Amino acid sequence: MISFPFSRQSFVLEGLAQDHCAELAELHAPAFHHAWSEEDFAGMLSQGNIFGFIARPVGKPAQSAGFVLARLVAGEAEILTIAVSSAFQRRGIGRDLMEGVLRHLHHERAESLFLEVDESNVAAQALYRRLGFMQVGNRAGYYETGQGRSNALVLRKQFPEVIRVP
Ligand SMILES: CC(C)(COP(=O)(O)OP(=O)(O)OC[C@H]1O[C@@H](n2cnc3c(N)ncnc32)[C@H](O)[C@@H]1OP(=O)(O)O)[C@@H](O)C(=O)NCCC(=O)NCCS
């Protein structure tokens, strides 16, 4: 587990661990058409290359506001999912969670971070573009929406080249 909790504004980020799985399933279900179960999260978090953060209001350790899950393999990372509970949206938590991932990747000297986003998901696209993601592709019919299929945009953020002192 990666753990470097830090706080910004009135929320704290905790590194994800197995005992967060029930909370993650609860946060994920209302945000997506296809809900991931507690067991799905447990399986993912047992893989050493998957990491993420959960956001909590300061002073309320039993309450969760959102989370992000990402994978890093051989310098290339991807966002697997991110969700902020509707009661906490537009308060900077999505950006804080993404910045937590970016800090970790910087620390790990990753080269790039990819993600897919539904072409109709205006909120998420605005968040990603503000963080410097650029579109590098698209995937037709990638998401099942309940009323058919929708297209995904593939976005990437490239990290500046790391200069290694010999
Ligand atoms: C996408 C999501 C994670 C954003 O979380 P959030 O905590 O509300 O986002 P933030 O408050 O950090 O917003 C950061 C920036 O993103 C943009 N943004 C966020 N929500 C937006 C919205 N509804 N409309 C337009 N822009 C939006 C804004 O530029 C915002 O900055 P600002 O508030 O200073 O204008 C959240 O809406 C969510 O969980 N959605 C459901 C799940 C989902 O779609 N996940 C992404 C799958 S790819």
mmCIF file of C-alpha atoms and ligand atoms in Angstrom:
data_model
loop_
_atom_site.group_PDB
_atom_site.id
_atom_site.type_symbol
_atom_site.label_atom_id
_atom_site.label_comp_id
_atom_site.label_asym_id
_atom_site.label_seq_id
_atom_site.Cartn_x
_atom_site.Cartn_y
_atom_site.Cartn_z
ATOM 1 C CA MET A 1 0.000 0.000 0.000
ATOM 2 C CA ILE A 2 1.198 3.490 -0.788
ATOM 3 C CA SER A 3 0.608 5.839 2.075
ATOM 4 C CA PHE A 4 1.439 9.507 2.101
ATOM 5 C CA PRO A 5 -1.633 11.192 3.501
ATOM 6 C CA PHE A 6 -1.759 14.936 3.149
ATOM 7 C CA SER A 7 -4.468 17.467 3.661
ATOM 8 C CA ARG A 8 -5.597 20.398 1.548
ATOM 9 C CA GLN A 9 -8.575 22.653 2.149
ATOM 10 C CA SER A 10 -10.899 20.753 4.498
ATOM 11 C CA PHE A 11 -10.339 17.217 3.217
ATOM 12 C CA VAL A 12 -7.688 14.605 3.907
ATOM 13 C CA LEU A 13 -6.472 11.958 1.466
ATOM 14 C CA GLU A 14 -5.625 8.478 2.762
ATOM 15 C CA GLY A 15 -3.795 5.841 0.754
ATOM 16 C CA LEU A 16 -6.175 2.984 -0.192
ATOM 17 C CA ALA A 17 -5.975 -0.340 1.632
ATOM 18 C CA GLN A 18 -8.034 -3.550 1.794
ATOM 19 C CA ASP A 19 -10.181 -2.241 4.652
ATOM 20 C CA HIS A 20 -11.548 0.548 2.422
ATOM 21 C CA CYS A 21 -13.293 -1.831 -0.027
ATOM 22 C CA ALA A 22 -16.836 -1.530 1.403
ATOM 23 C CA GLU A 23 -16.632 2.276 1.295
ATOM 24 C CA LEU A 24 -15.279 2.210 -2.257
ATOM 25 C CA ALA A 25 -18.174 0.044 -3.469
ATOM 26 C CA GLU A 26 -20.619 2.459 -1.801
ATOM 27 C CA LEU A 27 -19.037 5.479 -3.453
ATOM 28 C CA HIS A 28 -18.768 3.785 -6.844
ATOM 29 C CA ALA A 29 -22.337 2.429 -7.175
ATOM 30 C CA PRO A 30 -24.265 5.732 -7.541
ATOM 31 C CA ALA A 31 -21.650 7.200 -9.900
ATOM 32 C CA PHE A 32 -21.549 4.529 -12.633
ATOM 33 C CA HIS A 33 -23.973 2.388 -14.624
ATOM 34 C CA HIS A 34 -21.971 -0.782 -13.892
ATOM 35 C CA ALA A 35 -21.235 -0.873 -10.133
ATOM 36 C CA TRP A 36 -18.045 -2.556 -8.870
ATOM 37 C CA SER A 37 -18.485 -4.788 -5.823
ATOM 38 C CA GLU A 38 -16.483 -4.889 -2.607
ATOM 39 C CA GLU A 39 -14.872 -8.103 -3.920
ATOM 40 C CA ASP A 40 -13.922 -6.357 -7.184
ATOM 41 C CA PHE A 41 -12.078 -3.690 -5.191
ATOM 42 C CA ALA A 42 -10.458 -6.285 -2.921
ATOM 43 C CA GLY A 43 -9.122 -8.123 -5.977
ATOM 44 C CA MET A 44 -7.741 -4.945 -7.502
ATOM 45 C CA LEU A 45 -6.130 -3.705 -4.292
ATOM 46 C CA SER A 46 -4.382 -7.041 -3.819
ATOM 47 C CA GLN A 47 -2.346 -6.256 -6.952
ATOM 48 C CA GLY A 48 0.853 -4.485 -6.021
ATOM 49 C CA ASN A 49 0.699 -2.077 -8.962
ATOM 50 C CA ILE A 50 -2.762 -0.657 -8.124
ATOM 51 C CA PHE A 51 -3.007 2.284 -5.743
ATOM 52 C CA GLY A 52 -5.287 5.170 -4.911
ATOM 53 C CA PHE A 53 -6.695 7.531 -2.325
ATOM 54 C CA ILE A 54 -9.903 8.109 -0.425
ATOM 55 C CA ALA A 55 -10.931 11.650 0.623
ATOM 56 C CA ARG A 56 -12.497 12.375 4.006
ATOM 57 C CA PRO A 57 -13.730 15.608 5.563
ATOM 58 C CA VAL A 58 -11.221 16.756 8.172
ATOM 59 C CA GLY A 59 -12.200 15.543 11.660
ATOM 60 C CA LYS A 60 -14.698 12.980 10.275
ATOM 61 C CA PRO A 61 -12.699 9.766 9.863
ATOM 62 C CA ALA A 62 -15.840 7.654 9.372
ATOM 63 C CA GLN A 63 -17.145 9.724 6.426
ATOM 64 C CA SER A 64 -15.915 9.362 2.856
ATOM 65 C CA ALA A 65 -16.370 11.922 0.076
ATOM 66 C CA GLY A 66 -14.657 10.346 -2.935
ATOM 67 C CA PHE A 67 -11.842 8.151 -4.155
ATOM 68 C CA VAL A 68 -9.525 7.452 -7.055
ATOM 69 C CA LEU A 69 -7.957 4.179 -8.166
ATOM 70 C CA ALA A 70 -5.003 3.945 -10.562
ATOM 71 C CA ARG A 71 -2.498 1.433 -11.921
ATOM 72 C CA LEU A 72 1.185 1.909 -12.699
ATOM 73 C CA VAL A 73 3.030 -0.582 -14.909
ATOM 74 C CA ALA A 74 6.515 0.028 -16.317
ATOM 75 C CA GLY A 75 6.287 3.811 -16.144
ATOM 76 C CA GLU A 76 2.852 3.970 -17.766
ATOM 77 C CA ALA A 77 -0.125 4.674 -15.511
ATOM 78 C CA GLU A 78 -3.900 4.726 -15.973
ATOM 79 C CA ILE A 79 -6.819 5.954 -13.945
ATOM 80 C CA LEU A 80 -9.095 2.956 -13.342
ATOM 81 C CA THR A 81 -11.897 4.976 -11.759
ATOM 82 C CA ILE A 82 -12.629 8.174 -9.838
ATOM 83 C CA ALA A 83 -15.833 9.237 -8.093
ATOM 84 C CA VAL A 84 -16.873 12.021 -5.740
ATOM 85 C CA SER A 85 -20.151 11.641 -3.869
ATOM 86 C CA SER A 86 -22.761 14.055 -5.289
ATOM 87 C CA ALA A 87 -23.086 15.843 -1.907
ATOM 88 C CA PHE A 88 -19.380 16.765 -2.080
ATOM 89 C CA GLN A 89 -18.958 17.634 -5.760
ATOM 90 C CA ARG A 90 -17.548 20.987 -6.952
ATOM 91 C CA ARG A 91 -15.484 21.446 -3.784
ATOM 92 C CA GLY A 92 -12.099 20.575 -5.257
ATOM 93 C CA ILE A 93 -12.045 16.929 -4.136
ATOM 94 C CA GLY A 94 -11.803 15.472 -7.648
ATOM 95 C CA ARG A 95 -8.845 17.740 -8.329
ATOM 96 C CA ASP A 96 -7.236 16.847 -4.958
ATOM 97 C CA LEU A 97 -7.606 13.125 -5.694
ATOM 98 C CA MET A 98 -6.075 13.498 -9.154
ATOM 99 C CA GLU A 99 -3.246 15.586 -7.719
ATOM 100 C CA GLY A 100 -2.615 12.821 -5.163
ATOM 101 C CA VAL A 101 -2.165 10.399 -8.065
ATOM 102 C CA LEU A 102 0.063 12.850 -9.946
ATOM 103 C CA ARG A 103 2.296 13.343 -6.890
ATOM 104 C CA HIS A 104 2.671 9.620 -6.431
ATOM 105 C CA LEU A 105 3.510 9.160 -10.115
ATOM 106 C CA HIS A 106 6.026 11.984 -9.986
ATOM 107 C CA HIS A 107 7.629 10.280 -7.005
ATOM 108 C CA GLU A 108 7.714 6.991 -8.949
ATOM 109 C CA ARG A 109 9.130 8.786 -12.038
ATOM 110 C CA ALA A 110 6.261 7.639 -14.237
ATOM 111 C CA GLU A 111 6.262 8.792 -17.854
ATOM 112 C CA SER A 112 2.565 9.149 -18.653
ATOM 113 C CA LEU A 113 -0.939 8.819 -17.264
ATOM 114 C CA PHE A 114 -3.840 7.660 -19.456
ATOM 115 C CA LEU A 115 -7.580 7.572 -18.843
ATOM 116 C CA GLU A 116 -10.841 7.024 -20.697
ATOM 117 C CA VAL A 117 -13.778 9.365 -20.281
ATOM 118 C CA ASP A 118 -17.282 9.241 -21.753
ATOM 119 C CA GLU A 119 -17.551 11.847 -24.503
ATOM 120 C CA SER A 120 -20.737 13.149 -22.836
ATOM 121 C CA ASN A 121 -19.130 13.512 -19.366
ATOM 122 C CA VAL A 122 -18.611 17.274 -19.345
ATOM 123 C CA ALA A 123 -17.633 17.497 -15.641
ATOM 124 C CA ALA A 124 -14.862 14.902 -15.808
ATOM 125 C CA GLN A 125 -13.501 16.241 -19.098
ATOM 126 C CA ALA A 126 -13.289 19.753 -17.616
ATOM 127 C CA LEU A 127 -11.416 18.394 -14.591
ATOM 128 C CA TYR A 128 -8.927 16.452 -16.717
ATOM 129 C CA ARG A 129 -8.281 19.274 -19.167
ATOM 130 C CA ARG A 130 -7.569 21.669 -16.291
ATOM 131 C CA LEU A 131 -4.944 19.195 -15.112
ATOM 132 C CA GLY A 132 -3.238 19.190 -18.504
ATOM 133 C CA PHE A 133 -4.617 16.020 -20.134
ATOM 134 C CA MET A 134 -4.781 15.991 -23.948
ATOM 135 C CA GLN A 135 -6.927 13.767 -26.158
ATOM 136 C CA VAL A 136 -4.876 11.064 -27.897
ATOM 137 C CA GLY A 137 -7.617 8.769 -29.206
ATOM 138 C CA ASN A 138 -11.178 7.527 -28.941
ATOM 139 C CA ARG A 139 -12.990 4.228 -28.518
ATOM 140 C CA ALA A 140 -16.329 3.801 -30.259
ATOM 141 C CA GLY A 141 -19.084 2.180 -28.187
ATOM 142 C CA TYR A 142 -16.784 1.729 -25.181
ATOM 143 C CA TYR A 143 -19.372 2.332 -22.419
ATOM 144 C CA GLU A 144 -22.709 0.628 -21.738
ATOM 145 C CA THR A 145 -25.014 3.416 -20.560
ATOM 146 C CA GLY A 146 -28.281 1.562 -20.010
ATOM 147 C CA GLN A 147 -29.706 3.264 -23.128
ATOM 148 C CA GLY A 148 -27.154 1.851 -25.546
ATOM 149 C CA ARG A 149 -23.440 2.442 -25.921
ATOM 150 C CA SER A 150 -21.424 5.629 -25.854
ATOM 151 C CA ASN A 151 -17.974 6.581 -27.059
ATOM 152 C CA ALA A 152 -14.898 7.134 -24.900
ATOM 153 C CA LEU A 153 -12.200 9.731 -25.374
ATOM 154 C CA VAL A 154 -8.698 8.554 -24.500
ATOM 155 C CA LEU A 155 -6.724 11.272 -22.705
ATOM 156 C CA ARG A 156 -3.076 11.365 -21.710
ATOM 157 C CA LYS A 157 -0.895 13.488 -19.486
ATOM 158 C CA GLN A 158 2.785 13.261 -20.300
ATOM 159 C CA PHE A 159 5.239 13.980 -17.506
ATOM 160 C CA PRO A 160 8.275 16.121 -18.138
ATOM 161 C CA GLU A 161 11.390 14.099 -18.878
ATOM 162 C CA VAL A 162 13.213 13.187 -15.697
ATOM 163 C CA ILE A 163 16.860 14.279 -15.767
ATOM 164 C CA ARG A 164 18.897 11.620 -13.995
ATOM 165 C CA VAL A 165 22.253 12.641 -12.607
ATOM 166 C CA PRO A 166 24.755 9.839 -13.328
HETATM 167 C C1 LIG B 1 -15.837 14.046 -12.292
HETATM 168 C C2 LIG B 1 -15.877 14.210 -10.790
HETATM 169 C C3 LIG B 1 -14.927 13.169 -10.175
HETATM 170 C C4 LIG B 1 -15.375 15.625 -10.427
HETATM 171 O O1 LIG B 1 -15.271 15.707 -9.006
HETATM 172 P P1 LIG B 1 -15.464 17.106 -8.226
HETATM 173 O O2 LIG B 1 -14.918 16.914 -6.862
HETATM 174 O O3 LIG B 1 -16.847 17.583 -8.341
HETATM 175 O O4 LIG B 1 -14.498 18.077 -9.080
HETATM 176 P P2 LIG B 1 -13.762 19.388 -8.543
HETATM 177 O O5 LIG B 1 -14.632 20.123 -7.591
HETATM 178 O O6 LIG B 1 -12.390 19.025 -8.092
HETATM 179 O O7 LIG B 1 -13.668 20.218 -9.893
HETATM 180 C C5 LIG B 1 -12.429 20.563 -10.504
HETATM 181 C C6 LIG B 1 -12.731 21.243 -11.832
HETATM 182 O O8 LIG B 1 -13.359 20.318 -12.733
HETATM 183 C C7 LIG B 1 -14.347 21.014 -13.499
HETATM 184 N N1 LIG B 1 -15.685 20.509 -13.157
HETATM 185 C C8 LIG B 1 -16.020 19.674 -12.148
HETATM 186 N N2 LIG B 1 -17.340 19.428 -12.164
HETATM 187 C C9 LIG B 1 -17.855 20.117 -13.201
HETATM 188 C C10 LIG B 1 -19.168 20.259 -13.734
HETATM 189 N N3 LIG B 1 -20.220 19.626 -13.205
HETATM 190 N N4 LIG B 1 -19.320 21.045 -14.840
HETATM 191 C C11 LIG B 1 -18.267 21.687 -15.387
HETATM 192 N N5 LIG B 1 -17.004 21.596 -14.916
HETATM 193 C C12 LIG B 1 -16.804 20.820 -13.844
HETATM 194 C C13 LIG B 1 -14.220 22.481 -13.125
HETATM 195 O O9 LIG B 1 -13.246 23.045 -13.996
HETATM 196 C C14 LIG B 1 -13.720 22.390 -11.715
HETATM 197 O O10 LIG B 1 -13.038 23.536 -11.278
HETATM 198 P P3 LIG B 1 -13.892 24.757 -10.638
HETATM 199 O O11 LIG B 1 -14.839 24.186 -9.636
HETATM 200 O O12 LIG B 1 -12.814 25.635 -10.042
HETATM 201 O O13 LIG B 1 -14.602 25.402 -11.792
HETATM 202 C C15 LIG B 1 -17.334 14.068 -10.233
HETATM 203 O O14 LIG B 1 -18.189 14.901 -10.975
HETATM 204 C C16 LIG B 1 -17.870 12.641 -10.260
HETATM 205 O O15 LIG B 1 -17.601 11.831 -9.373
HETATM 206 N N6 LIG B 1 -18.658 12.304 -11.309
HETATM 207 C C17 LIG B 1 -19.283 10.965 -11.383
HETATM 208 C C18 LIG B 1 -18.252 9.889 -11.697
HETATM 209 C C19 LIG B 1 -17.445 10.230 -12.937
HETATM 210 O O16 LIG B 1 -17.964 10.728 -13.930
HETATM 211 N N7 LIG B 1 -16.129 9.918 -12.876
HETATM 212 C C20 LIG B 1 -15.209 10.145 -13.983
HETATM 213 C C21 LIG B 1 -15.187 8.971 -14.886
HETATM 214 S S1 LIG B 1 -14.005 9.237 -16.223
#
